[in-house]
Amino acid sequence: MSDSEPLVQVSGLTKHFEERSGFFGGDVEQVQAVDGVDLTIERGETFGLVGESGCGKSTLGRTILRLYDPTDGTIRFKGRDITDSSYDELRPLREEMQLVFQDPFSSLNPRRRVGEIVEEPLAIQGVDKREREERARKLLERVGLQSEHYGRYPHAFSGGQRQRIGIARSLIVEPDFIVADEPVSALDVSIQAQIINLLDDLKDEFDLALLIIAHDLSVVRYVADRMGVMYLGELAEVGPAETVFQDPKHPYTKALLSSAPIPDPTRRDRERIILEGEPPSPIDPPTGCKFRTRCPKAFEECTAEPELEEEDPDHHVSCHLY
Amino acid sequence: LGGGDDGGSGSTVTMAPAAGPTTLDPHNHAETTTSTYLIHFYDGLVERNTEMELVPRLAEDWEQVDDTTWRFSLRDDVTFSNGEDFTAETAKYNLDRVSGNLEGAETVTVEGDYASIDSVEVVDDYTVQVNLAAPDPIFLEMQAALRIVPKEYTEENGFDALSDDPVGTGPYELDSWTRQQEMVMTARSDYFDGEPAVGELVWQPMPESSSRISALTTGSVDLIRSANPRNEEQIENSGDLSVERVPSARGAALWLNMWQEIPGGDEPVFHNNREARLAVQYATDIPSIIENILVGNGFEIHGWAYNDQYLGYNDSLDPYPHDPDRAEELLAEAGYSDGFSTTLLVPRGRYFKGVDTAEALATQLGDVGIDVSLDTPEFGTFATQTQEGEIPGMMLAAWGNPTFNPLDPYGNLVHPDGMFSLLPKQNQPSWVGELTSMIETAQQTADREELASQNQDIEALIHEQGVFRFLFQYRDVYGVNDRLEWDPRSDELVDMYPASLAE
Amino acid sequence: MDGQSHFDTTESATDHLLQIEDLDVTFRTKRGDVEAVNGIDLHVDAGEILCLVGESGSGKSVTAQSIIDLVPQPPGEISGRVWYKGQDLRTVNSAELRRVRADEVGFIFQDPMSSLNPVHTVGRQIVEAIRAQNDVSKSDARERAIELMERVGISDAGSRFGDYPFEFSGGMRQRVMIAIALANEPDLLIADEPTTALDVTIQAQVLELVRELRDELDMAVIWITHDFGVVAEIADHVAVMYAGNVVETADVYEVFDDPKHPYTRGLLESIPGSAAEQGRRLTPVEGEPPDLTALEPACRFRDRCPDAMPRCEDGMPATFVPDGDGDDRHEVRCYLYDDAPNADGPTDDGPTADAPIVDGSNGDLSTVDSGGESSHE
Amino acid sequence: MNWFRYLLRRLGQYVVVLFGVSLIIFVISRLSGDPVALMVGMDAPEELRESIRSDLGLDEPLIVQYALFMRDAIVLNFGESISMAPGEPAGQLVLSRVVPTIQLTAVAVFFAFGIGVPVGVISAIRQGEYADIGGMTFALLGQSVPSFWVGLMLILFVAVPIDFFPLAGAGSIRHLLLPGLTLSFFMMASIARLTRSNLADVLDEEFVKTARSKGISDLRVYGSHALRNAFIPVLTYAGVQIAYLFGGAVITEQIFAYPGMGRLAIQAIYSRDFPVIQAVVFFAAIMVIIVNFTIDLLYLKLDPRISYGGDR
Amino acid sequence: MATEAAGETDHDGSGSVASGVVSSVGRIRESKMAMIGLVVTVTMLLLAIVAPYIAPHPPTAGSWPAELDDSFLPPFWESGGSMDYPLGTDQQGRGVLSRILFGLRLAYLQGVAPVLLAASIGVTLGLVSGYFGGWIDEAVSRVIDTVMAIPLTLFAISVLAVIGTSLVNLILVIGVTQWVPYARTIRGQTLSIKNEEFVEAQRASGASHARIIREAILPNTMSSILVIATLNIAQVIVIAAGLTFLGLGVSPPRADLGLMLAGGRDYLTTAWWYGVFPGLALMIVVLGINLLGDGIRDILDPKYSE
Ligand SMILES: Nc1ncnc2c1ncn2[C@@H]1O[C@H](COP(=O)(O)OP(=O)(O)OP(=O)(O)O)[C@@H](O)[C@H]1O
Ligand SMILES: Nc1ncnc2c1ncn2[C@@H]1O[C@H](COP(=O)(O)OP(=O)(O)OP(=O)(O)O)[C@@H](O)[C@H]1O
Ligand SMILES: [Mg+2]
Ligand SMILES: [Mg+2]
C-alpha cells in the first residue's frame, strides 16, 4: 500500500437486486440499482453524490462498504481488493470505514443506551469496557452532546441530537472513510446547518474521507470537494463540486441544477429546464444512454451507450454531446 | 305396509337414548346401545321377557336332546319385512354365520359367544338341530342375544346391505335414519305376534344427560335413561312424568391386580397377599357410596351371582363390612403398615357414576394409608389398554351379565386365562389352581342343580380370597312421560314392543 | 388591511377571501395538552399565493386543516374564526361545510403515498370529488376526471383512470391529489407541503403546474412548505411559523430582503445555498424548538434567540409593524419592533400575578391585538 | 394476470399444507395404538387379529403405510370405520356430517360478523362514549368466558325455559341458533375489538382526511373509505380464526348434541376409530383451506395491491 | 457517574427489556383497564398462592365418611347451607370454595407453562425465519400454514387421546400448538427490524448474526412477545379448561376448574353452585389477564406513548 494509492477505488461496480415475483416467486426480475460505476476517493477528500430518488446512491455507498455483495466490478480500499472478502474477513476493516444514516430515528436501536450504541463498534472489535466508555464519553462531548447522555435512551433526544449520536458512533473507531447517506435530509433547516457544520469540522479534525450522499444540491455544493451526479445507476458527470455547479456539462446535471429552487425570489423568473416525466424503472432501464428518454437534447447517437470521459481536467461527463 | 290404527301422530313415541346405533347388522356389534334399536327390527329364536325369563319367539319350542344337542321347532308364520319367509334354513344360516361356519363369510363381532356350536342341521322346514362341540350350560342364554337376519336377501345383497337398511322379522321397520341424530321406526301391521301398540318410534340420541332431562321435562321426549339421580326428584315433581327403576344386570367391582409384575410401575401388592386384599375390602364403605354417590340406585353385592335370580347365589356369604381399623391391622399383617401407593384405572363416561365412585373409593382407601391415584381414560382407551394388559394395581369396571349365570364372568373375569382376569398367571398360589379347575368343571356341567352348587363354591372361594372388592349391582333409572306405559328391563334394553300409550 | 385593527371585530371584515382570526388548536393527549396553534391571524385574497413556512411541528398542517375542519376532534380542540366569503366556517352547519369542502376549497396533503385510498382506483377517487355535492352523471364525471388528469399532466389519462394509487409513482400520485383538489375549480387551494416528498425535477414540474393553474383559475393558494427555496419560487406573501405562532408575515421580497424576526433571519442564514454563495460558514439557529406541552408564558423563541432580552419573559409578544416599514403587510411578533417604548406589557388578558412586569408599567393596551397569548385558558 | 399467479401461488402453498396435514394425521393415527383390539370381540383369537391387521395394511412398514395412506387420501378414501359404524367408509361417514358443521360454523361466522362488526364500528365512531365502553366491555367479557360455559348457561337459562329452542339435534334454523351463538362468542368479541381498533387506526389515516376534504357525506367516508380498509385485517383474522372455529365446534356440538363433524370426531377419538379421525381432521383442514382460499379471493376484490404481487 | 445517569433515565422512559418491562408496569397506573386487570390478577394469584392456608377444607380427601354425607350442600345463603361450606359442596361432599381456591393454582399453571413453551418455540422460529429468510423462512412459513389449517382443538384431542391424559401432557400439547402467533408476529417484526438502519449500523461494524439477533432484534420484539404472551395465557387457560371439560385434561380427583365445570354440568338444574362458581372463577381469572394484556398493549403501543 503506497500513499499515492487512492483510499477508495471502484471500477465497473455493478449491483443488481433480485426481485422475486410470480408462481412460488419463480420469476426473478433484476433491479439494476448500480450499473458500472467508476469512482475514486482520495484520502481526506469529500465526495458528494447527488441524484434523484432511486437512482442508486445509497446502493453505491453501501456496496462500496461491502454491506452488499457487488454483482460485478471491483472495490479496492487502501489498495486492497475487498470485492470478494467475506463478512468475517471484512470485520477488521470495519474499523476503517463507517456509515452515517439518513433517518435519525431508525438508525438508533431504541432498546439500547446511547453509550452502548456509540461503543458498539468498539465492543465488536473487543475493546474493554473501561476504555470504551471513556472514549465514548469524550466523543459525545465532541459532537456537541454531554457526557451525562451516556446512560440515556435515544427516545429522549431530538432528531438533531440523534444525528450527533449516529455521527459519534461512526467516529469512535477513528475510521479513514465514512459514507454519510443523506445525513441531514431528515432534519429541519435550522438543525441541518448545525450538523453540516459539525461534519465539516470533524472531517478536518479526524482527517476523514467522506462520501456524502444528498439530494439537496446546495448541501453537496457546500461540503463537497468533488461531486458526482447519478442517473439510473450510472454516473452522468463527475468533477470538482464548484466546477460542476458553475459549468455543468451533462444535460441531466443542467436540468437538475435548474430545477433546484433558489432561495432568492428575485431570481424566480430565470430560465428553467423542466424535465418531462419521471425516471424510468431500474428494472427495465432504456438501452443506450439511460437519460435519452427524458433528455431535451437527445439525438440518434444516444441509442449507443456513452462512456464517462474526461472533458475538462478532472471533469468527466458521460454524454454523446461531448 | 301399515294398516290398522297405524299412523296418527298420537301414536308416536320419542325416546332419547345416550347414543345412536353404530350399525344395523345385529351380528356385528357388541353394544347394548345398538341392541336397543335392533331388537325392534329383528327377533331371536329365544328371547327374554321383561321379567328376564327365557321365552319362545321365533322358535315355538326347544328341547335339549342330550348334553351337546339342542333342537328348536320354529314358527311357520313368520315373514321378514321384505316378504321373505323365515324357515329352518334361515336359522341355520344365522347360526352358521355367528359360529364362523358360513363358507366365505367375514368373521363377525359376536363370534366368540357362539364358539361352542359345532354344526347345525336342518331337520325339516321348521326344525333345526344344533350340535355342540362340548356341553355349554349357557348355550340357551346366549341364544337370547342372537337376532335372526334374512338368508336370501343377504345372499343376494351381502351382509353390508344390513348395516344401514335392516330387513328383519321384528315388529318395526326402518323409516328414516340420520346417524347419531334421529331414527324413525314404523310399526309392521303384519307382525306375526300382533301389531305393536305404538305406531311410530322416534329415537333422538342425546349424550348430554342434562339435555335429556330438559327434553323430557319440556315434553319433547317421552322416555330417557337418566344418568343423574339428582334429577329424579325433579322428574317426579313435574306432574306428568314418573321415574321407573329396575335392578340392572350389571355389577360393578374393584379388580385387585394379583399379577406378579404390574405394568406401569405399581407394586404387586396383591400378589399372593390375601391380607392386603382383605384390607381393601374392609377399608371401603360400599353402602355409603350407594347412598351418597348413587343416591340409592344400587344394591350391595358380594359376588358375581348378585342375588337369587342368578344360578349359584350364595346366601351364606356376607359383604365385607366397612371397618377401617381392621383394614389397618390387615395392612400391617400384610407388611404394609405404612400403607402403599397404587393406581386405579376407571373408564370415564361409561359406567354410571364410575369416576365418582372411584374418587370416593380412593378417598376411603386413603384414610387407611393406601394412596390411590386415578387414571380415567375414555372407554376406547380403556378397552385398548385392558386388552393389551396395561392394567395398573386396581381397576374399576362393571360387567353386564344378562345370562343370569355367573359362568360368564367366571370365564372372562376370574379364570386366569380370561380376558379380564387379574389373577396371578405365574407363581400361582394353590387356591388359584383350585379355583381354575372348579370353573372348568362348572363350564362342562350340564345339570343345573349341580351347576348351582358348584357356582356357590366358586363364589365362596372368590369371597374368601378377596379377589374382587365387590361393589354393587346398579339400578337403572328411566324418566318416562305418564302418557306412555312401558316397563324397564334389567338388561338395559329399551323394548318398545310391549309398550303402549295411555288414553 | 391593518394587522392590528381587528382586535375587537366580531363580524369579519370580509374584504379577504379567507381570513383566519385568533385560531387556537390544542390537542389533549395523555402526555399533556399540546398547544399546537396559538392565536393565529392570517388572510389570503383571490389570485394570491400565501406561503406558510416553518419547521416541523410548528403547526402549519394543523392551521391549514382547521380551515375546513379536518382536525380530528377529539383530541383536538379548536377556537377562533375562519371567515370565508363572509361566513364563519367554524359555525356553519355540516351540510354547508361539506359544500365548501366540495366546491370552494381544494386540499392537497403532504404525503402522496398515504393520502390516496389504496383500495380505490384513482379515477373513482377523482370522480367522487366531482360528484360529492354536484349532480353530475357518472359518465360526465368520468369525462371530467380524465380531463383533469390530463390537465395535471398525467399522460394517457384514459387508460390510467382505472389504475390504483400503488401503480403510480410519487409524483404522479401528487398530480392525482391535485386533480382531486381541483375537481370543482375551487377558489381556494390549500397545499400542505405537496412537493416535500418529491425529487427536485418533479417538484419543479409541480410548482410550474400550480403557478399555471393559479393564473388560469385565479385561485387563492395557501402553500405550506419548510423550504425557503420553494418559498422564493412561488410565494406572493409569506407567513413564518414558529411553535404554533405566526412570528412574521410579509411580502416575499421583504422576507428575503429584510427579514425582521430573529428566527426568520436565523433560518435564512442556515440555508447552505445562500451561505455558499457568500462563501461563509453556516450560522445555525442553535438549540431546539420548545416542547409544546410545557410552554411558559413567554416568547416561545426566546431560548434560541440571539437577541433575547428580559422582556421576552413577559409573554408572547403582540404583533408589531416594524418601524418605518411602509408595507402594511409586514408584521412581526417580536419585542424588538415594539416602537412604543413603554408598551412592554405582556399580551395576556390583563396583568397576572405570575407575569412579571418588567418596566413597572401596565402596558399600553393599544398595541395588544387579538393574537394575544392565551395559554392561561 | 397477476391475480391469477397470486391465486396459483396460494393454491400451491395449500397443496404443501395439505401434504403437511396428511403427514401429521398419519403420524398421530399410527401412534394411537392397536385399533384391532377395538374391532373384534374381547376374546377374539390371535389369527383373527392378524388377518384384520393385514387387511388394514397395518403390518407394512410405516413408510409404506404412509404411501398407501396418501394414495387413498387423494381420493378421500380413508378406509372403513372400525368401531363407530363398522364397515362404513370413513370418508362417507364424515361427509354426512360435514354439512351440519358447515351450517353451524356458517351461522357462527354470520353472528360473529353480523354482531361483531357493527359493535366495533359503533365503538370506533363513538370512541370514549358510553356506546364504546359498553360495546368493548361486552367484547372483553366475550373473550374471557369459555364458550362451553356460555353454551351450558344458554341451555340452562334460554333453551330450557324457552320452548322455542330445541335442546339437541339438527335440522332447522332453530337448532342452529344457540349452538351458533355459543360457537361465535369468542370470535364475535374478537371481531368487535379488532374492527374497533382497525377502524380507529384507519380513521387517523391521511386518505380519510382526503375523503373528508372532498365534501362527501360521513356515511361514505366511513363506508366506502374507512371500513373497507379496516376490514382487510379483520378478514385476515377470520382466516386465522376459522381453524379455531372448527375446533371449537367440537365442544359446542358435544354440548348441544349437534350431529356434526366435531361430535363425530370426539366419538371417533374415544373409540379410537382412526380412519374416521383421519377423515375428520383431513376434511376440517380442507374446509379451512377452502375458507382461506375464499378469503384470498375476497382479498383480490378488497385489496387491489394483492393482485399485483403483494402478499398478505 | 454512569450509574447515576442510568438511574436517572430509568424513571423517565422505557428502555432495555428489563427496564422496559419495569417501566411499563410502572405506567400501568396510567391505564385504568390495565390497573383493574393487574389488581384482579394479583388478587387471584395471591388467593391461589395462599390457598392451603385460607381454604376451609382440603381440596380432595377429607375425614371419611362425614364428607360423603355432606354432598350437595348448597351455598350458605340458601336454606340448608352453612358457613362450613360457604359456596356449597360437590357430589363428593367437598367444599366448592376450597376446590376453586386450589383450582386457581392449576389454572395459572395451565396458563403459564404452555405459554412459556409456546413462546420459546415461536420466538425462536420467528427470529430464525425472519432473520435468515430464504428456504428456512419458506419452510417455517409452510409449517405455520399447516398448523393453522388444522383445528388445534381437534389436533390436541387426537394427540391427547394417543399419548394419554395428564397435566404434563396437557401442557405439552397446548404448548406445541400455540406457538404460531409468536412465530408469525416475531417473524414479521424481525423482517422489518432487520431492515432498520440500526441493524445495518451493527452490520457495518462487523457484528455477528448472533449478536445482531441478541442485541438488536430480540429486545425490540420483547414488548410484542410480552403482549402476545399475556393474552395467550388467558386463551390457554380457556383451552385447557375446554380439553379437561371434554375429559382430555386433568384427571380427578384434582381440584381443577375445568374438571369442576365438567362435573357440575350434570347438576346445573339441581345443584347449580357446583358448575356456576367454577365458571365464574375461571371467567374472572381470564378477564383479569385479558385486561392486563390489553393494558400492557396500550401502554407499549407507540401511538399511546407518543
Ligand atoms: N435491498 C434491495 N432489494 C431490492 N431492490 C433494492 C434494494 N435496495 C434498493 N433497491 C432498489 O434499487 C434502486 C436504487 O435504490 P437506492 O436506495 O440505492 O436509491 P437512492 O438513490 O439511494 O434513492 P433515495 O434517494 O430514495 O434514497 C431502487 O429502485 C430501489 O428500489
Ligand atoms: N392528532 C394530533 N394529536 C396530538 N397532537 C397533534 C395531532 N396533530 C398534530 N399534533 C401536534 O401539533 C403540532 C403541530 O403539528 P403540525 O402537523 O401542524 O406541524 P407541521 O408544521 O405541519 O409540521 P411538519 O412540517 O412536520 O408537517 C405538533 O407538535 C404535533 O405533534
Ligand atoms: Mg438512499
Ligand atoms: Mg405538516
Coordinates of C-alpha atoms in Angstrom, one line a residue, chain D residues 122 132 138:
Chain D
I122 CA -70.1 2.0 16.6
D132 CA -67.9 2.4 23.1
F138 CA -69.2 -6.8 26.3

